[in-house]
Short mmCIF file of C-alpha atoms in Angstrom, two decimals:
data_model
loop_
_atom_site.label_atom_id
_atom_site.label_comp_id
_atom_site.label_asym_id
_atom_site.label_seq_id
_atom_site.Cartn_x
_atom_site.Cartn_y
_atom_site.Cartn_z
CA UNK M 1 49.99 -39.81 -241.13
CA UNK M 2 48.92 -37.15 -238.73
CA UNK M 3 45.07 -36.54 -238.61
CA UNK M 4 43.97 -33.54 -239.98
CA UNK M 5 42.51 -30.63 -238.78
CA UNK M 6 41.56 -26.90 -239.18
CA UNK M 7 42.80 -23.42 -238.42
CA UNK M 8 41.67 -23.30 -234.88
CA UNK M 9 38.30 -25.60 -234.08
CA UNK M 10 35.99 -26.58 -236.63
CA UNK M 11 37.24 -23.40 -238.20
CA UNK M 12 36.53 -22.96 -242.35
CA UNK M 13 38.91 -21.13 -244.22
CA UNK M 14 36.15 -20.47 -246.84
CA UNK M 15 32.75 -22.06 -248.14
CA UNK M 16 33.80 -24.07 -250.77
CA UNK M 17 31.15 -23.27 -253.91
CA UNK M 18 28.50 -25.64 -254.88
CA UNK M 19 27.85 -26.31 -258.37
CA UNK M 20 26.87 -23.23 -260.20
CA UNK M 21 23.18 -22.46 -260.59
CA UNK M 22 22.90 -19.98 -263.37
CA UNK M 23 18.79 -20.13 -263.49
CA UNK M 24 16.47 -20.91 -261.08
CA UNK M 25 15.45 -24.37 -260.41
CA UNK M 26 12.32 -25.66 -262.35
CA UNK M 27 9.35 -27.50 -260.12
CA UNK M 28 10.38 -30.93 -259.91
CA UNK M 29 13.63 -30.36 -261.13
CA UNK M 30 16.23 -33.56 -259.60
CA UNK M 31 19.44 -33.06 -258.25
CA UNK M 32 22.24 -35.76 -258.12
CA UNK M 33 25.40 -36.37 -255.52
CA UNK M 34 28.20 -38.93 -255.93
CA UNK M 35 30.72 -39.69 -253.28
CA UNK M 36 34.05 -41.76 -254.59
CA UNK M 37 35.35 -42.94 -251.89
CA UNK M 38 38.27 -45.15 -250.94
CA UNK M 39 36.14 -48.24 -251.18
CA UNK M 40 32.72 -47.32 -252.96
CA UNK M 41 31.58 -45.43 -255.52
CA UNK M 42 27.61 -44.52 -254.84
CA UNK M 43 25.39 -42.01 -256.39
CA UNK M 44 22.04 -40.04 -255.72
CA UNK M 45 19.10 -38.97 -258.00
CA UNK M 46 16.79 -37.34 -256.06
CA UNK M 47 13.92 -34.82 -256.12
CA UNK M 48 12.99 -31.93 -253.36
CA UNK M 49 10.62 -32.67 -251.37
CA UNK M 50 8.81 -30.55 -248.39
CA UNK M 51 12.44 -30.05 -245.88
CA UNK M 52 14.30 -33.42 -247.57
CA UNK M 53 13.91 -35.72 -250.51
CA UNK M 54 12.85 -38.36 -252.85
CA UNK M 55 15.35 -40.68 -254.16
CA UNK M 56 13.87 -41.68 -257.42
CA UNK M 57 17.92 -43.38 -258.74
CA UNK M 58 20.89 -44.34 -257.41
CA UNK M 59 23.71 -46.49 -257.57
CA UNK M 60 26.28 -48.51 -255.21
CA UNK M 61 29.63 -50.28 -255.87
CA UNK M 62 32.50 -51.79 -254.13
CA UNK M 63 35.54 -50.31 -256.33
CA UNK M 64 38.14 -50.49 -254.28
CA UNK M 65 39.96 -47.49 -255.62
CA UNK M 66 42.24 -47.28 -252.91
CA UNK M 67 43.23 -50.59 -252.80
CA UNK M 68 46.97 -50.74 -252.58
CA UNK M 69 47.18 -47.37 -252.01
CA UNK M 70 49.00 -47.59 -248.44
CA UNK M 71 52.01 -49.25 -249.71
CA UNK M 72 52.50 -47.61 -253.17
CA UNK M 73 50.74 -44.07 -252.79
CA UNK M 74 49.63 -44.53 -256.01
CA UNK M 75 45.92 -45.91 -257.37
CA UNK M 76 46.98 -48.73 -259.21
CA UNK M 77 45.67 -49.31 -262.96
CA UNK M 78 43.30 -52.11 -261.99
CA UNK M 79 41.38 -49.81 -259.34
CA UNK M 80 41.30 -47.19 -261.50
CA UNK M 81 39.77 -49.43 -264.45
CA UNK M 82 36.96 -50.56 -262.22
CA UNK M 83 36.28 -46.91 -260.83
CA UNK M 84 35.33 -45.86 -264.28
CA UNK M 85 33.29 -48.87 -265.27
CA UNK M 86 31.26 -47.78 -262.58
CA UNK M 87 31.45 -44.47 -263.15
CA UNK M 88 30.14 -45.24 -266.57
CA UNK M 89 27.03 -46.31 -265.24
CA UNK M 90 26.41 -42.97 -263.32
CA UNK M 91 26.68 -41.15 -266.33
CA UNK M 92 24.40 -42.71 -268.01
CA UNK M 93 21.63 -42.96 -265.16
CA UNK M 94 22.55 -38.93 -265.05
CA UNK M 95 21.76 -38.69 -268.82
CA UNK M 96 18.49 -41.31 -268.34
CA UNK M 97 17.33 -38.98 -265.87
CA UNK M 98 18.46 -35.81 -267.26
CA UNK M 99 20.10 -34.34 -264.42
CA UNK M 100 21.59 -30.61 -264.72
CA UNK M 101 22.06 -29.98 -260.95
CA UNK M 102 24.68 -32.42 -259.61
CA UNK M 103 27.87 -32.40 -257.55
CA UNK M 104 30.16 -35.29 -257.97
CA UNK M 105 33.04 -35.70 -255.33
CA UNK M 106 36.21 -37.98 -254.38
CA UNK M 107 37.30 -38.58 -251.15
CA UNK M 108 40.64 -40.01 -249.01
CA UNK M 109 41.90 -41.86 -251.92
CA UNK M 110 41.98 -39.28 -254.23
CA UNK M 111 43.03 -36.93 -252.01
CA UNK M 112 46.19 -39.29 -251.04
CA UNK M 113 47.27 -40.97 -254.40
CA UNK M 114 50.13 -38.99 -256.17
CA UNK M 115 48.35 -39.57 -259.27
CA UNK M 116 44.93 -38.97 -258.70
CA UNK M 117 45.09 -35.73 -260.98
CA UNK M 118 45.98 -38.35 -263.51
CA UNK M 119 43.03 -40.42 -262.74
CA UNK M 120 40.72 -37.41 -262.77
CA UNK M 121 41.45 -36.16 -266.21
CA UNK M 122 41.13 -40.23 -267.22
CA UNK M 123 37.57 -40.35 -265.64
CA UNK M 124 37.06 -36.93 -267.57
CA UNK M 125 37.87 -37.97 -271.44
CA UNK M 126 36.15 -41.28 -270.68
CA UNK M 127 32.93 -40.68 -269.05
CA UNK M 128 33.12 -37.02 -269.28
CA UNK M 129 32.13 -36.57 -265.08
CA UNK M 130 33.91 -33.81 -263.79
CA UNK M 131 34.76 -34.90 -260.09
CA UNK M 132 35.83 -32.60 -257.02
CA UNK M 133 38.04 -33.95 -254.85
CA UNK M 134 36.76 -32.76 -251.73
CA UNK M 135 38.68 -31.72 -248.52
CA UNK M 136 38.47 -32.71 -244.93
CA UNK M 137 36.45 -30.42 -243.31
CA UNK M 138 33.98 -30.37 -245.92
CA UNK M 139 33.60 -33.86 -245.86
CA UNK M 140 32.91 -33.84 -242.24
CA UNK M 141 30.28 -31.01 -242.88
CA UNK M 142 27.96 -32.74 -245.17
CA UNK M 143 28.04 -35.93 -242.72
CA UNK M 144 26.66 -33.49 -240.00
CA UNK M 145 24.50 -32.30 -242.16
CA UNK M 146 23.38 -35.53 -243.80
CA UNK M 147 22.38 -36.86 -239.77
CA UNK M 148 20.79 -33.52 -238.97
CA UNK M 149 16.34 -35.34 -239.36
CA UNK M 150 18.02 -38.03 -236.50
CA UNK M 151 18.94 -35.66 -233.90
CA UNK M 152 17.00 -35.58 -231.24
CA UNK M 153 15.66 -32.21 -229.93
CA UNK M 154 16.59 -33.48 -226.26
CA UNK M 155 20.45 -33.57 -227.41
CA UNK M 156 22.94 -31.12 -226.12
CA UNK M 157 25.88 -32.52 -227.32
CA UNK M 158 26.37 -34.23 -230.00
CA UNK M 159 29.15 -36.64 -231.78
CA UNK M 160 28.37 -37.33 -235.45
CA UNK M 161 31.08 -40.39 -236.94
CA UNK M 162 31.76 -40.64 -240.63
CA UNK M 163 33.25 -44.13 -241.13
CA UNK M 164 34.83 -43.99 -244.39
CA UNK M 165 37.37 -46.45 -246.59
CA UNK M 166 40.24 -44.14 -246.39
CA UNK M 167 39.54 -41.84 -243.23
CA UNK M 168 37.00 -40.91 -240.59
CA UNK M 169 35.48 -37.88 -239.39
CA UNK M 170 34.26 -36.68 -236.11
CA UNK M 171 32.40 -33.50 -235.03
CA UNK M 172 31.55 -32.61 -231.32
CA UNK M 173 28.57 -29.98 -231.57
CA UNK M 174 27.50 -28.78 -228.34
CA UNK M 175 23.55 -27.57 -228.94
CA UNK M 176 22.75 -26.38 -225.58
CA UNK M 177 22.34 -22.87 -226.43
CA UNK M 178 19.60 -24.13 -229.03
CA UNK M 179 16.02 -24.28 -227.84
CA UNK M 180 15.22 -28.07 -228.19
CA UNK M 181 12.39 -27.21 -231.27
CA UNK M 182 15.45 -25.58 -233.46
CA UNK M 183 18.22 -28.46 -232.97
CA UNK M 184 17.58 -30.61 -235.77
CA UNK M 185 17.51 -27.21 -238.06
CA UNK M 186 20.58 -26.06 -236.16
CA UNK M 187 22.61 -28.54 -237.79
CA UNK M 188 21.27 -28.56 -241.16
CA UNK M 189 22.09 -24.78 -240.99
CA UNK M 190 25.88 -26.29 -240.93
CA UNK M 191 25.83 -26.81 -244.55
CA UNK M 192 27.04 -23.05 -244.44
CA UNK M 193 30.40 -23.77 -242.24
CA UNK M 194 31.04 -24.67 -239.07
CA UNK M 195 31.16 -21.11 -237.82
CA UNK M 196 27.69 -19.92 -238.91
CA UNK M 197 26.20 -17.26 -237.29
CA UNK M 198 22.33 -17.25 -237.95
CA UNK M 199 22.03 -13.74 -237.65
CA UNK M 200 22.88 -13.73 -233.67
CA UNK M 201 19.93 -16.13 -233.06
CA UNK M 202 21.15 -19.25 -230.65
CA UNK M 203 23.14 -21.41 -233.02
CA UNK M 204 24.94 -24.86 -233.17
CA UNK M 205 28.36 -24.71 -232.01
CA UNK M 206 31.14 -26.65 -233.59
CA UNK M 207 33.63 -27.45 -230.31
CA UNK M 208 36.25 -29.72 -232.85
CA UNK M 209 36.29 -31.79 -235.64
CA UNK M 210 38.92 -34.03 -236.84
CA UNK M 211 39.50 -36.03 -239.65
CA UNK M 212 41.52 -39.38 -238.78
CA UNK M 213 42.86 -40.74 -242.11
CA UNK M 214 42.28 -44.10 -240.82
CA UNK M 215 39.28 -45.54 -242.40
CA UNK M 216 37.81 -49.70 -242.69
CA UNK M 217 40.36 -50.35 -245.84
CA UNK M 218 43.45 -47.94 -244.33
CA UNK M 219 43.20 -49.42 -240.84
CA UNK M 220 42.86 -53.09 -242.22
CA UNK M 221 46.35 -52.68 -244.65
CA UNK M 222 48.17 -50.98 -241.71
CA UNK M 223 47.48 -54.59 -239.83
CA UNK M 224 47.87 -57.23 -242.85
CA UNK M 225 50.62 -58.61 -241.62
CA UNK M 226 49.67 -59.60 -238.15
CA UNK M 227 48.08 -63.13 -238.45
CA UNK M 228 45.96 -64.14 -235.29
CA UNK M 229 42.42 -62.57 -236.03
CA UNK M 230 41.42 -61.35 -232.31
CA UNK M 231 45.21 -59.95 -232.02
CA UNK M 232 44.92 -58.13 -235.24
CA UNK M 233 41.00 -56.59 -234.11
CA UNK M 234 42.45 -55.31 -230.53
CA UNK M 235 45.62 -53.66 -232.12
CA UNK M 236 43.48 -51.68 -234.70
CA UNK M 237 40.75 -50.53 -232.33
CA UNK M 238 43.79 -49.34 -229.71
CA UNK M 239 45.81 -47.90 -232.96
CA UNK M 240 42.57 -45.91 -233.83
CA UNK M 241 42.03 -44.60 -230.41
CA UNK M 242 45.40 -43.23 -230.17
CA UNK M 243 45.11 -41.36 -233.01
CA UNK M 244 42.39 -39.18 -231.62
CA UNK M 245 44.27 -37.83 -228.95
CA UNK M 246 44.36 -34.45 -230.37
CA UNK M 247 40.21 -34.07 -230.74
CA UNK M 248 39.54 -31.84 -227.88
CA UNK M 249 36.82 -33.69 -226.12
CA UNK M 250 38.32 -37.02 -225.82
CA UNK M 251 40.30 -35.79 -222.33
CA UNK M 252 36.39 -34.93 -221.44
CA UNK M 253 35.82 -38.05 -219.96
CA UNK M 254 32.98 -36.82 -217.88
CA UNK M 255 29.33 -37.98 -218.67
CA UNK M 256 27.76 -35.97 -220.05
CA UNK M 257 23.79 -35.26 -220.05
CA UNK M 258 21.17 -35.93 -223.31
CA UNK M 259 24.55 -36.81 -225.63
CA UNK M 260 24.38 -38.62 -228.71
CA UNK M 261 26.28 -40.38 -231.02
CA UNK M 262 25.39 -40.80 -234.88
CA UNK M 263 27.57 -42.99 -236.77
CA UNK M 264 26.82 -43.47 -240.47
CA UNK M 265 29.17 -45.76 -242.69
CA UNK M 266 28.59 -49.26 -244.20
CA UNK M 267 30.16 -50.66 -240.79
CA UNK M 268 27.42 -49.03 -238.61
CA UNK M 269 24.47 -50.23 -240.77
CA UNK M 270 26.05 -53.87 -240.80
CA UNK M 271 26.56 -54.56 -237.23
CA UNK M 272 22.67 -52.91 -236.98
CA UNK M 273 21.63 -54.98 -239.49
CA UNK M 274 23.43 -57.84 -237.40
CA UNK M 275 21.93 -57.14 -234.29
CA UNK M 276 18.51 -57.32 -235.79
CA UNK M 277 19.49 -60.90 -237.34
CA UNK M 278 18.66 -59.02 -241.02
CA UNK M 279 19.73 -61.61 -243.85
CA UNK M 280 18.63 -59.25 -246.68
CA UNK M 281 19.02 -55.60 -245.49
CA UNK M 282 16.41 -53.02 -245.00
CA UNK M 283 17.38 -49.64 -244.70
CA UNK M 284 13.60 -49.13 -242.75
CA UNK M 285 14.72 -50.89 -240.26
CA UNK M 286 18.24 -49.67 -239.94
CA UNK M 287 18.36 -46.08 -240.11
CA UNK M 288 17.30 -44.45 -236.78
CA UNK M 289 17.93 -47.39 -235.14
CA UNK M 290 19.40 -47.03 -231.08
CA UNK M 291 21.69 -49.50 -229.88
CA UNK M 292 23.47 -49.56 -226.98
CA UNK M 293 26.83 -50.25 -226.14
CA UNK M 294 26.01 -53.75 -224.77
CA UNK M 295 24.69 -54.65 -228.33
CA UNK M 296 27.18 -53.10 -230.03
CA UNK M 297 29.89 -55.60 -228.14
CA UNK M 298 27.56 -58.40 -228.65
CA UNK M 299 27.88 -58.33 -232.30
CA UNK M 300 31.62 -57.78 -232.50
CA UNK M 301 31.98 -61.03 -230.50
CA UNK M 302 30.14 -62.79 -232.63
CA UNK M 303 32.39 -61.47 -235.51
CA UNK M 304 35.33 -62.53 -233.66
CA UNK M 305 34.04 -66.04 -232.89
CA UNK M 306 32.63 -66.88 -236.59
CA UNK M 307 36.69 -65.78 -237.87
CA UNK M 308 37.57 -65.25 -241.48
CA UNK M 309 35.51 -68.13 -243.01
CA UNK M 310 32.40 -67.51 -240.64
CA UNK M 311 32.54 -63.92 -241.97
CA UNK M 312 32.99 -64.55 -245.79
CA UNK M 313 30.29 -67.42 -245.51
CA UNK M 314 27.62 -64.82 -242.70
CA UNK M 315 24.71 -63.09 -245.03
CA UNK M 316 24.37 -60.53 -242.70
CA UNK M 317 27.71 -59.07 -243.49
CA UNK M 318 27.98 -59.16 -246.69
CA UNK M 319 30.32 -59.84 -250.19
CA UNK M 320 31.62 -56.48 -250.03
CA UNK M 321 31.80 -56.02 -246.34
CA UNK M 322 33.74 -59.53 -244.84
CA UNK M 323 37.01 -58.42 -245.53
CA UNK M 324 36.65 -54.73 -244.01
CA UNK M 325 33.86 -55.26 -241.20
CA UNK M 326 36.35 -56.42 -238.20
CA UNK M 327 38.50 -52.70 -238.91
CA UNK M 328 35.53 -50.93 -238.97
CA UNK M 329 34.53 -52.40 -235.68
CA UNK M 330 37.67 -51.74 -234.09
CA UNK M 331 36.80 -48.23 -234.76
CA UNK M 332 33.16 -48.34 -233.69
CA UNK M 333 34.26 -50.10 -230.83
CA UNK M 334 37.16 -47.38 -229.93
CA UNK M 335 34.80 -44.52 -229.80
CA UNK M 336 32.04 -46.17 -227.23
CA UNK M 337 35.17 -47.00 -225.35
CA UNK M 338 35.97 -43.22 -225.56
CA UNK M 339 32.62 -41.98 -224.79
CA UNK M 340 30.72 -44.23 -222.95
CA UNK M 341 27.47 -44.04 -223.83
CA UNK M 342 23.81 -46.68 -224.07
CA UNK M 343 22.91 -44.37 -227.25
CA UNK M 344 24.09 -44.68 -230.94
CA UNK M 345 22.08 -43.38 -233.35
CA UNK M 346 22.20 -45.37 -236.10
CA UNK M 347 22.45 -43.38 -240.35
CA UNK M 348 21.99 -44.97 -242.85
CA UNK M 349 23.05 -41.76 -244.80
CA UNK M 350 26.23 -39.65 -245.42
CA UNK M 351 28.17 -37.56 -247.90
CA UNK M 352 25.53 -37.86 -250.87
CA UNK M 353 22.61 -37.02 -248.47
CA UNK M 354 24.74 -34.19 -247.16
CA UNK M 355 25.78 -33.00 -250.74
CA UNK M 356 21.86 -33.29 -251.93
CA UNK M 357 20.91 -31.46 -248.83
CA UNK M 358 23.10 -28.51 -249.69
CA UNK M 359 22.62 -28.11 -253.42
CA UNK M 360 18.54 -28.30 -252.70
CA UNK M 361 19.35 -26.19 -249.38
CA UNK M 362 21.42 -23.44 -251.74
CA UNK M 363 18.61 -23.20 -254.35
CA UNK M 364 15.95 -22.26 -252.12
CA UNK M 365 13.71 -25.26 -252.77
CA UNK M 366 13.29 -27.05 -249.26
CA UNK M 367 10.99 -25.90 -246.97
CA UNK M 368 11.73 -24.66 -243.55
CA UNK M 369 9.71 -26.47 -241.36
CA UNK M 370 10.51 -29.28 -238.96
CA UNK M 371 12.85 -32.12 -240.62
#
């Protein structure tokens, strides 16, 4: 499957609506965002505060919705079962917390399945969650926006990386135009569409975007059948790479000046959480966290050498992340190959941080001053 892309670079062909605000928000009022994803199902409750937010809920889960998905196109009844067990429990932290403002949204797998319309109507009658099933480019927006307090206001070009189960997302956003006090705001701005224009003032500019629909659990089943575990890693992270032929700045293969990368998915955070030797994980720790390249390769190699077993049996990886970690860092390891760089910027944040940012952002309740 081709990756997909817009109408011309980074281009929108409208803002999709947020959820409907038919009164003003009340002081204090909390907002909620849930991203279904190919693998997870996690879930937001947070309140405005100053330019971000307080988290005072939320919820994580390895569902596996799209498991099986590759060979059968279809979300099989088991997947679906678990989804809504879990989805369950977000309905009733939303009720607990008596949430009004929320937007709820499903990713690759949905987007993918042939009977995810089914599925949707199911989650519906049973849980009664109405859930969006979001499209590329808006999935790639929110990532940017989510990652927007961890740019650095000496970047002029930036890459932000959305790691997901079922496809992954990359934006090149050249900020040079910005003065260096504006750039983290630049990007928040985004949550309007890749071609906002603030009024003529300098303004991020979206060069490309592309959404791969290789993610951790789509690149792993493309490779299930190839046995030897270091063959299998180098034939995924090549596979990935030459899928992003058509994203404009991968011919660039000059250096360039004060670039960054920001990667935020569940394989970033692990290999930081690796490389700090973290056997119960601390998102303190982890999110803003630099690593270089060097790093980066240090803890793949130890992957590689630990094997299946060593992984299962590693705390630092994880229950839910053994079996996918080694496809996510064939991707992770394919894009410093790409852009060679001693500087990723590690997020421990994404598509619910994005969506919370541009509910709270739509409403008029954040502040404007620095992130």
């Amino acid at each position: 499957m081709a990756p997909k892309r817009p109408t011309g670079a980074g281009a929108l062909d409208k803002l999709t609506a947020l959820s409907p605000a038919p009164v003003p928000p009340r002081s204090g009022e909390l907002y909620a965002a849930l991203d279904l994803g190919t693998n997870s199902c996690r879930m937001l409750i947070a309140q405005p505060k100053g330019s971000g937010f307080h988290v005072v809920d939320s919820f994580s889960k390895s569902v596996q919705l799209g498991a099986g998905l590759e060979k059968s196109g279809r979300l099989s009844h088991g997947s679906m079962s678990r989804t809504i067990q879990a989805l369950r429990i977000c309905q009733q932290k939303l009720r607990r917390n008596n949430v009004d403002r929320m937007r709820l949204v499903a990713t690759e797998a949905c987007r993918r399945a042939r009977n995810s319309d089914d599925f949707l109507r199911r989650v519906m009658k049973e849980t009664g969650l109405h859930l969006d099933i979001i499209e590329p480019q808006e999935e790639a927006r929110l990532a940017v926006v989510s990652c927007a307090p961890l740019v650095s206001r000496n970047t002029e070009n930036l890459l932000v990386v959305d790691i997901g189960g079922g496809s992954t997302e990359l934006v090149w956003i050249d900020l040079s135009d910005v003065p260096r006090s504006d750039r983290p705001q630049s990007i928040m701005r985004l949550h309007q569409g890749f071609e906002y224009d603030a009024a003529g003032a300098p303004a991020a500019r979206v060069v490309d975007w592309i959404s791969v629909p290789l993610g951790v659990a789509t690149l792993r089943d493309q490779f299930n059948d190839v046995d030897d575990d270091a063959a299998r890693f180098a034939l995924m992270s090549w596979f990935f790479e030459e899928n992003l032929s058509d994203f404009t700045p991968y011919h660039d293969t000059r250096p360039h000046e004060k670039f960054q990368i920001v990667g935020t998915s569940g394989t970033v955070t692990t290999v930081a959480a690796s490389h700090l030797g973290l056997k119960r994980y601390d998102r303190t720790r982890v999110d803003g966290l630099h690593m270089t390249t060097d790093q980066i390769d240090r803890v793949i190699r130890s992957y590689l050498a630990l094997g299946p077993a060593g992984r299962r049996a590693d705390p630092r990886i994880g229950q839910d992340r053994h079996a996918l970690i080694m496809s996510g860092a064939a991707i992770l390891q394919a894009l410093m190959r790409c852009w060679p760089t001693d500087r990723l910027s590690v997020a421990d944040r994404g598509l619910r941080e994005g969506l919370l940012y541009a509910q709270m952002s739509a409403d008029g309740v954040l502040d404007d001053g620095a992130l």
